[in-house]
Coordinates of C-alpha atoms in Angstrom, one line a residue:
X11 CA 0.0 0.0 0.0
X12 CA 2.6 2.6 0.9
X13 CA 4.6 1.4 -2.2
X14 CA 1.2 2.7 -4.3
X15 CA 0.9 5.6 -2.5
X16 CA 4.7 6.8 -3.6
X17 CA 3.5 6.3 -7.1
X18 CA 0.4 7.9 -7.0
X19 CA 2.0 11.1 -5.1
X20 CA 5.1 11.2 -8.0
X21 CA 2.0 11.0 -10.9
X22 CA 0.8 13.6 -9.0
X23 CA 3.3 15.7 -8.5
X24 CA 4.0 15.2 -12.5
X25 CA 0.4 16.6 -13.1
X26 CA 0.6 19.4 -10.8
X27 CA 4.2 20.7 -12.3
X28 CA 2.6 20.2 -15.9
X29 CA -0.9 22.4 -14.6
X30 CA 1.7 25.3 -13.4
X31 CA 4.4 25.2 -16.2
X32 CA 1.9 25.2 -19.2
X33 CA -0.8 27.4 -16.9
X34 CA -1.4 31.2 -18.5
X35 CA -1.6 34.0 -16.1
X36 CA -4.1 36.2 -18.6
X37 CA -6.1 33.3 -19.7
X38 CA -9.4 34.0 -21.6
X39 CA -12.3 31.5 -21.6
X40 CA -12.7 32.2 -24.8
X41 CA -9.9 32.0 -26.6
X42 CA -8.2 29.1 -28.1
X43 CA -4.2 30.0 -28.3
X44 CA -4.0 28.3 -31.4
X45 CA -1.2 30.4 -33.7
X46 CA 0.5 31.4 -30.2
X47 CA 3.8 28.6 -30.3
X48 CA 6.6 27.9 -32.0
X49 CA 7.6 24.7 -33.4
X50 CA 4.1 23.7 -33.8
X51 CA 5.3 20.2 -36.0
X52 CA 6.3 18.9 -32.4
X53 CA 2.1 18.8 -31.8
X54 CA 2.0 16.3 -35.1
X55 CA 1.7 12.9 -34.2
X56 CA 4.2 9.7 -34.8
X57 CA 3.5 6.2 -35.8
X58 CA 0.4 5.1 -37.7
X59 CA -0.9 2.5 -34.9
X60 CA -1.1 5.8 -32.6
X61 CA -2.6 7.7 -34.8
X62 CA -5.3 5.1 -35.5
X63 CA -6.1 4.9 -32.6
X64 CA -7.0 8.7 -32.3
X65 CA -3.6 9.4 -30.4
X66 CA -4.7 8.1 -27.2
X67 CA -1.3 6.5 -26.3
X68 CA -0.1 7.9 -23.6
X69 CA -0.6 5.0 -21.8
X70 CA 1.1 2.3 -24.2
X71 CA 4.1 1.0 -23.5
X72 CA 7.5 -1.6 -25.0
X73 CA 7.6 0.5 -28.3
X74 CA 10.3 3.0 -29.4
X75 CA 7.8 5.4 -30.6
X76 CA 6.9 6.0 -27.0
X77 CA 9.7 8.4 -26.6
X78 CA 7.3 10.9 -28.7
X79 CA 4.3 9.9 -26.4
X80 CA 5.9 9.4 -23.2
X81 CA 9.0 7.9 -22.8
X82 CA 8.5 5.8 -19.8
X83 CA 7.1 3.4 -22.0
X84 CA 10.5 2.6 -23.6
X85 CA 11.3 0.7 -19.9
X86 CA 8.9 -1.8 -20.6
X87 CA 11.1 -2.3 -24.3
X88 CA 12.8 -6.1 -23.7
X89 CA 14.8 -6.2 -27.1
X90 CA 16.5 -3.5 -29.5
X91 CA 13.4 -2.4 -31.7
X92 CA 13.6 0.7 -34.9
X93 CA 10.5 2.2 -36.1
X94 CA 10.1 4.6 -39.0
X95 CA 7.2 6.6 -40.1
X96 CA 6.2 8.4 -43.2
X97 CA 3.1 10.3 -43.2
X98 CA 1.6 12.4 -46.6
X99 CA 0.7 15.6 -44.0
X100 CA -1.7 18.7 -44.9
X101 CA -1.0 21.2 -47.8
X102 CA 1.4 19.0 -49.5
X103 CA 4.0 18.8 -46.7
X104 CA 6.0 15.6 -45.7
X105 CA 6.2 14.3 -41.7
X106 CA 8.8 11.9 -41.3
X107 CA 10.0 10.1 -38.4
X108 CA 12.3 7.4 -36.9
X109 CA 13.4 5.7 -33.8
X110 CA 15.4 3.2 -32.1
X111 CA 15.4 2.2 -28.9
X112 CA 18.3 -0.3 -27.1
X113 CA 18.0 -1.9 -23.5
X114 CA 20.7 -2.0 -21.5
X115 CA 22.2 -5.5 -20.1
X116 CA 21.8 -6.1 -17.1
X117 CA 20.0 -3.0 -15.9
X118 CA 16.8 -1.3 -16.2
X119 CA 17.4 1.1 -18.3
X120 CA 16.7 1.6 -21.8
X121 CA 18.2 4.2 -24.2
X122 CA 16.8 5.6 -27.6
X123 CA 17.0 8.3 -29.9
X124 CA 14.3 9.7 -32.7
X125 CA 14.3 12.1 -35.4
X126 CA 11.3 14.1 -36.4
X127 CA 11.7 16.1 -39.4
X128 CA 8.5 18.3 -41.4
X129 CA 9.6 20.3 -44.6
X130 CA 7.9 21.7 -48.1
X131 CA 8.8 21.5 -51.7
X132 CA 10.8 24.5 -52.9
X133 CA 8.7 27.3 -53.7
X134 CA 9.3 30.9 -56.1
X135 CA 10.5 33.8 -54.4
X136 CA 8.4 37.1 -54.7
X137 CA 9.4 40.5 -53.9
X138 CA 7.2 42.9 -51.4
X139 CA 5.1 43.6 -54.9
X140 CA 4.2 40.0 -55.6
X141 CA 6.7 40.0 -58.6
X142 CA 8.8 36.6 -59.0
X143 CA 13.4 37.4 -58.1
X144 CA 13.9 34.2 -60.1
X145 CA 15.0 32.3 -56.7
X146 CA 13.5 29.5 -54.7
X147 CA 13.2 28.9 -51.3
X148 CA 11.9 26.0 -49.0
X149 CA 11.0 25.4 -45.4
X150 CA 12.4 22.3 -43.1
X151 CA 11.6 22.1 -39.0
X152 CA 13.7 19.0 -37.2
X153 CA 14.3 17.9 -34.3
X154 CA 16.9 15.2 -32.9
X155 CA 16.3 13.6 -29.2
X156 CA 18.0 11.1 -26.7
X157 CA 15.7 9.1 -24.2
X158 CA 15.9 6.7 -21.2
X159 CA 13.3 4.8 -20.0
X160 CA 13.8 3.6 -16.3
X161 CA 11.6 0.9 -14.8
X162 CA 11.5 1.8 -11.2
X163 CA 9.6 -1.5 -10.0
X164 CA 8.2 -3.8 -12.5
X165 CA 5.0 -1.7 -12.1
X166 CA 6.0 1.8 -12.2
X167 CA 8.6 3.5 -15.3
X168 CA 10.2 6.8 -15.3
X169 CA 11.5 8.3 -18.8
X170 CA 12.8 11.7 -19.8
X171 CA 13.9 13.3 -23.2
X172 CA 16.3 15.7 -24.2
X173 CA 15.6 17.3 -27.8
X174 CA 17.7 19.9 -30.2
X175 CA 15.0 21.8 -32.3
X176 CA 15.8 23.7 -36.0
X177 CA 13.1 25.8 -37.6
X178 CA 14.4 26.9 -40.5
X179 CA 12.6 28.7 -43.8
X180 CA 15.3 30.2 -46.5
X181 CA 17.8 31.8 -44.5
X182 CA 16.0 32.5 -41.2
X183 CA 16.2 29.8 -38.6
X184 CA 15.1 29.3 -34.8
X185 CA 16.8 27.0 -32.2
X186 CA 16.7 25.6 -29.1
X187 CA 15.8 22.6 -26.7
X188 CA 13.2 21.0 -25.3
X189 CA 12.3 18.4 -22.6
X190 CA 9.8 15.6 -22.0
X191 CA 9.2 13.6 -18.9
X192 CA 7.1 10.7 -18.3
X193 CA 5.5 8.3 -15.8
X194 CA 4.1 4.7 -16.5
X195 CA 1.8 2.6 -13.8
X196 CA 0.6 -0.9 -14.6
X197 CA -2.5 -1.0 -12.0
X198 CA -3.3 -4.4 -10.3
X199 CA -6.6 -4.6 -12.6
X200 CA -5.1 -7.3 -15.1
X201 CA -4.5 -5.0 -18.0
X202 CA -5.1 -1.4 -17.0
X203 CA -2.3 1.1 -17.1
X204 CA -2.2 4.5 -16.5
X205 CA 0.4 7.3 -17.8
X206 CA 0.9 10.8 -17.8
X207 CA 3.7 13.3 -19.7
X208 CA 4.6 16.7 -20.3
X209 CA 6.3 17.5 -23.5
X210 CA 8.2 20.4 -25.1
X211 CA 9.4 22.2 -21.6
X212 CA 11.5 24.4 -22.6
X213 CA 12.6 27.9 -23.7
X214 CA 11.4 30.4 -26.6
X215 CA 12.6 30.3 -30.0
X216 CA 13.2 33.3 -32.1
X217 CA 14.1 33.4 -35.9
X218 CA 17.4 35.3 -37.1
X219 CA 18.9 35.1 -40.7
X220 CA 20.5 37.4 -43.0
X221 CA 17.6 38.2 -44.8
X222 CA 16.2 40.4 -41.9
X223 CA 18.7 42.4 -42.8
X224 CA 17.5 45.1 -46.0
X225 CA 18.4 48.5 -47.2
X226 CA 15.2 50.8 -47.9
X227 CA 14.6 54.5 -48.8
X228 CA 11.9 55.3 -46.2
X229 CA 11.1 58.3 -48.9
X230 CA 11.2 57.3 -52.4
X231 CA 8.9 60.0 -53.3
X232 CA 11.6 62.5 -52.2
X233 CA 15.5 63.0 -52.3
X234 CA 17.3 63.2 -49.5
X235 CA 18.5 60.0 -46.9
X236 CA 18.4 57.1 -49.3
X237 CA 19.5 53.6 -48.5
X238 CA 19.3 53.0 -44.9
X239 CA 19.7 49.9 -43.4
X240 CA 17.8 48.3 -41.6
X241 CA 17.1 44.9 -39.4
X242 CA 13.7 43.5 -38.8
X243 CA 13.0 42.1 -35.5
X244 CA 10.9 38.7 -35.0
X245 CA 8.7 37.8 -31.9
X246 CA 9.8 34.9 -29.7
X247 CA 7.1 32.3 -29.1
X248 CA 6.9 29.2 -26.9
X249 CA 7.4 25.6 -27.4
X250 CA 3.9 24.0 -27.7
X251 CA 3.6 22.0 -24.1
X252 CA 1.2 19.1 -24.0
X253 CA 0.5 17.6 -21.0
X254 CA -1.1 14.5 -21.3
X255 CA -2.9 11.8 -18.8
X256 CA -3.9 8.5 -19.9
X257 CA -5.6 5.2 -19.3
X258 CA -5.0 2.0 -21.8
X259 CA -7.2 -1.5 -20.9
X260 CA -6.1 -4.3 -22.8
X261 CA -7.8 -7.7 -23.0
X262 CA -7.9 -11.1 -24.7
X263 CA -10.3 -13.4 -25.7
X264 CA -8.7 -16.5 -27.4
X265 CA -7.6 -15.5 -30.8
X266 CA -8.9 -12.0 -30.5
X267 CA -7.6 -9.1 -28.3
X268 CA -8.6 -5.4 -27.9
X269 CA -6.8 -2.5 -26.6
X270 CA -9.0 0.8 -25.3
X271 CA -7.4 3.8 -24.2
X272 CA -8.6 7.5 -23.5
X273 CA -6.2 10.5 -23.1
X274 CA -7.0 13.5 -21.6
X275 CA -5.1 16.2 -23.0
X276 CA -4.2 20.1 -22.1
X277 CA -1.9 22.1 -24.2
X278 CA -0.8 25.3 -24.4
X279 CA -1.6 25.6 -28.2
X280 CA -5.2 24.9 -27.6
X281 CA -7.8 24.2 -25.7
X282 CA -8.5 20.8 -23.7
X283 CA -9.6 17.8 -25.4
X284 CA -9.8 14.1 -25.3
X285 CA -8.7 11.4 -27.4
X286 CA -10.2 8.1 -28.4
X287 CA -8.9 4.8 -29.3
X288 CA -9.9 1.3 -29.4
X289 CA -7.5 -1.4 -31.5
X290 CA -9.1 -5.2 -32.4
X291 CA -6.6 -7.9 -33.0
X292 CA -6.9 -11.7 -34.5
X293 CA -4.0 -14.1 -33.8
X294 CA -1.6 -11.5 -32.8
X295 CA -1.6 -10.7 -36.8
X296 CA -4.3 -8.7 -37.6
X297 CA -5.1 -5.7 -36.4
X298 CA -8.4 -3.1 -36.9
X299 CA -8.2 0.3 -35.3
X300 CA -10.4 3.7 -34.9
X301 CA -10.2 6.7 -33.1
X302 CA -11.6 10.7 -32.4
X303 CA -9.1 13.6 -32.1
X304 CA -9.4 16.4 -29.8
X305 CA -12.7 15.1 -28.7
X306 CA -14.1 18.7 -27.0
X307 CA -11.0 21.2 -28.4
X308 CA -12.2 24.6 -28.8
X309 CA -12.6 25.4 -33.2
X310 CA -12.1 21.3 -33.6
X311 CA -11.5 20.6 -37.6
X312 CA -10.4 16.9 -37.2
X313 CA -11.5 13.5 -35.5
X314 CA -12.2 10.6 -36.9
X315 CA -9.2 8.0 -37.7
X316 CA -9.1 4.4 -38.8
X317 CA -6.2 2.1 -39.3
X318 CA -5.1 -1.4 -39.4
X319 CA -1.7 -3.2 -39.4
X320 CA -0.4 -6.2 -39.5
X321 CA 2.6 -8.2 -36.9
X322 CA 4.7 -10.9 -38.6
X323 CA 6.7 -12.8 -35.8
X324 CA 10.1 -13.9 -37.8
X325 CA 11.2 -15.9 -34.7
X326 CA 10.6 -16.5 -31.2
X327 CA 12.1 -12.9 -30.5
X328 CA 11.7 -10.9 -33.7
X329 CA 8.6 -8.9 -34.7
X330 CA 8.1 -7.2 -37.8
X331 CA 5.0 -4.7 -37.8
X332 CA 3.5 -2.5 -40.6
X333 CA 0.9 0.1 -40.0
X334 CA -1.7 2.3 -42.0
X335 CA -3.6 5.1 -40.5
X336 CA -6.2 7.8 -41.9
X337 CA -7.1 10.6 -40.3
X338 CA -9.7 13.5 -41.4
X339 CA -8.9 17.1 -41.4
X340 CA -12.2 19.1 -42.5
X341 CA -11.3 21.8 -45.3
X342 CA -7.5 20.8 -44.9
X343 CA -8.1 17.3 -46.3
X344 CA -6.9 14.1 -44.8
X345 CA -3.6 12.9 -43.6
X346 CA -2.5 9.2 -44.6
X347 CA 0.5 7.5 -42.2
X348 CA 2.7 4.6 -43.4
X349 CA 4.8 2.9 -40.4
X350 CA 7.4 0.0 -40.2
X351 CA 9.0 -1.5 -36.8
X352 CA 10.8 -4.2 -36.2
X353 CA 12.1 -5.7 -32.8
X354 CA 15.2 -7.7 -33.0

C-alpha cells in the first residue's frame, strides 16, 4: 500500500508541475491559443498505430515510438526495436519520423534516440510587390532527441527526453531545446495502465537570418536619406507543451484481443480535449483500429481515424509490424501514415 501511494503522489506531482508550467496567467475563456507557439510540428503525431487509434497513447508502453508519447514506456522495451514513419501531412507537406530504442544489459534502463523532421517543396521567391526574383526557397523544421526509459519497480517506469529543435525557412532559422518527462503505472486490474507526460518544456525560439537584414529609402517619393539599413525584428514564441494523462485497458479473448485507451489532453496551443482509441486484433496478426481527435478542443477541424496493421513474428524474438492510418482534417483534407518497426 505505501509502495502505491509513492506512485500515486510522484503521478501527482508530475500533473501538478505540468498544470503550473503550461498554466497562462491572462487566460481568456474564450480564446483558443492556437497560432501562439513555435515549433508547432512537435504537436503532429508519430506512428500510424497511434494515430489510429485517435492518439490516445499515452498509456502504451514496449515500443520505441513511446519516446514521442511518453518515454517511460521505452522501460517496458525487452529487445532492441527501430521504427520509422512516413506520413503524406496537410498542404502537400512531408512528416517523417524514426526511432530506435536499445535496452541496457543487465539493468533497467533503456536508451533511444528519434528524429522528427516536417519540410515543403521548394517554392518561387516574390518581392514585397508579388513580382517573381527568379530564386526559390523552401521550409524544413527538425528535431533530434535522446531518451531513457527507467523501470522503477516492474510496475511503475520513469523516462525523460532531451531534444535539439531547427526551424528553418530560406535563410532565417530558430533553435533551441526542449524536454519531455514521463510516468508509466501498470494498475493491479489485469490490464489497465495508467500514464501521464509533459512534453516540449523548454525555452522560446526566435528566428534570425540574413535576410532580416535590407536597405530601404523610407522616402522614395523625395531626395534626401536614401538607403538605410535596416534589421527587422521577429517575436519569440513558446514551445507547444502538451501535458497528457492516460488510461489503456487491454484484453484477450482467445484468438482475438482489444486494446482501449482514453487521453486526456491540455496544451498550451489549444484548448483541452480528449482522445479516443480502441484497436481489435486476431491471432496476434491482424489488427483493426479507430479513433476521435481532440474530442471537446475549442474550433475542432479533425477526428475521426481508422487504421489497421499487420505483426509478422520472424522468430521467437523478432517482430516485424507495418501500419496504416487515416485521419480527417475538415477543409484541410486528410492525412495518410505509413509505419514499419521491427524488434530484434
Amino acid at each position: 500500500m505505501k509502495r502505491f501511494q509513492r506512485i500515486i503522489l510522484l503521478a501527482t506531482g508530475l500533473f501538478s508541475f505540468a498544470t503550473a508550467a503550461s498554466a497562462q496567467s491572462d487566460l481568456v475563456s474564450n480564446v483558443s491559443n492556437k497560432g501562439t507557439v513555435a515549433a508547432a510540428f512537435l504537436e503532429v503525431g508519430v506512428n500510424a498505430r497511434a494515430e489510429a487509434m485517435g492518439g490516445a497513447y499515452t498509456a502504451m508502453r514496449g515500443n520505441p515510438d513511446m519516446m514521442y508519447w511518453n518515454p517511460s514506456g521505452l522501460a517496458f522495451l525487452r529487445t532492441t526495436a527501430v521504427s520509422v514513419s512516413h506520413t503524406q501531412w496537410l498542404a502537400e507537406t512531408e512528416f517523417n519520423y524514426a526511432s530506435v530504442a536499445v535496452p541496457l544489459a543487465g539493468t533497467r534502463f533503456v536508451l533511444g534516440g528519434s528524429f522528427t523532421t516536417l519540410g515543403i517543396p521548394e517554392q518561387p521567391v516574390r518581392s514585397y510587390d508579388g513580382s517573381l526574383t527568379g530564386e526559390m526557397y523552401d521550409a524544413r523544421d527538425y528535431a533530434a532527441g535522446l531518451s531513457v526509459g527507467l523501470l522503477i519497480i516492474p510496475e511503475f517506469a520513469f523516462g525523460a527526453t532531451v531534444k535539439y529543435i531547427n526551424q528553418r525557412i530560406w535563410s532565417e532559422r530558430a533553435t533551441g531545446l526542449g524536454f519531455d518527462f514521463g510516468v508509466t503505472y501498470q494498475t493491479p486490474l489485469n490490464g489497465l495502465t495508467m500514464g501521464s507526460s509533459i512534453s516540449n518544456f523548454g525555452g522560446d525560439l526566435q528566428m534570425d537570418g540574413k535576410n532580416l537584414v535590407d536597405i530601404i529609402d523610407p522616402d522614395p517619393n523625395n531626395q534626401g536619406v536614401t538607403d538605410i539599413p535596416v534589421r527587422y525584428i521577429t517575436n519569440s514564441y513558446p514551445l507547444p507543451q502538451i501535458f497528457r494523462f492516460g488510461l489503456a485497458y487491454e484484453r484477450t479473448f482467445g484468438d482475438f484481443s482489444s486494446v482501449s485507451a482514453v487521453d486526456l489532453m491540455h496544451p498550451t496551443g489549444s484548448t483541452e480535449s480528449m482522445n479516443l482509441g480502441l484497436e481489435l486484433g486476431f491471432k496476434d496478426f491482424f489488427f483493426i483500429r479507430s479513433g476521435y481527435q481532440n474530442l471537446f478542443e475549442k474550433d475542432q477541424i479533425n477526428g475521426l481515424t481508422l487504421g489497421l496493421g499487420i505483426q509478422y513474428m520472424l522468430d521467437s524474438r523478432q517482430r516485424f509490424a507495418f501500419d496504416y492510418a487515416f485521419s480527417e482534417w475538415g477543409m484541410l483534407g486528410s492525412a495518410h501514415r505509413i509505419s514499419m518497426s521491427i524488434q530484434l
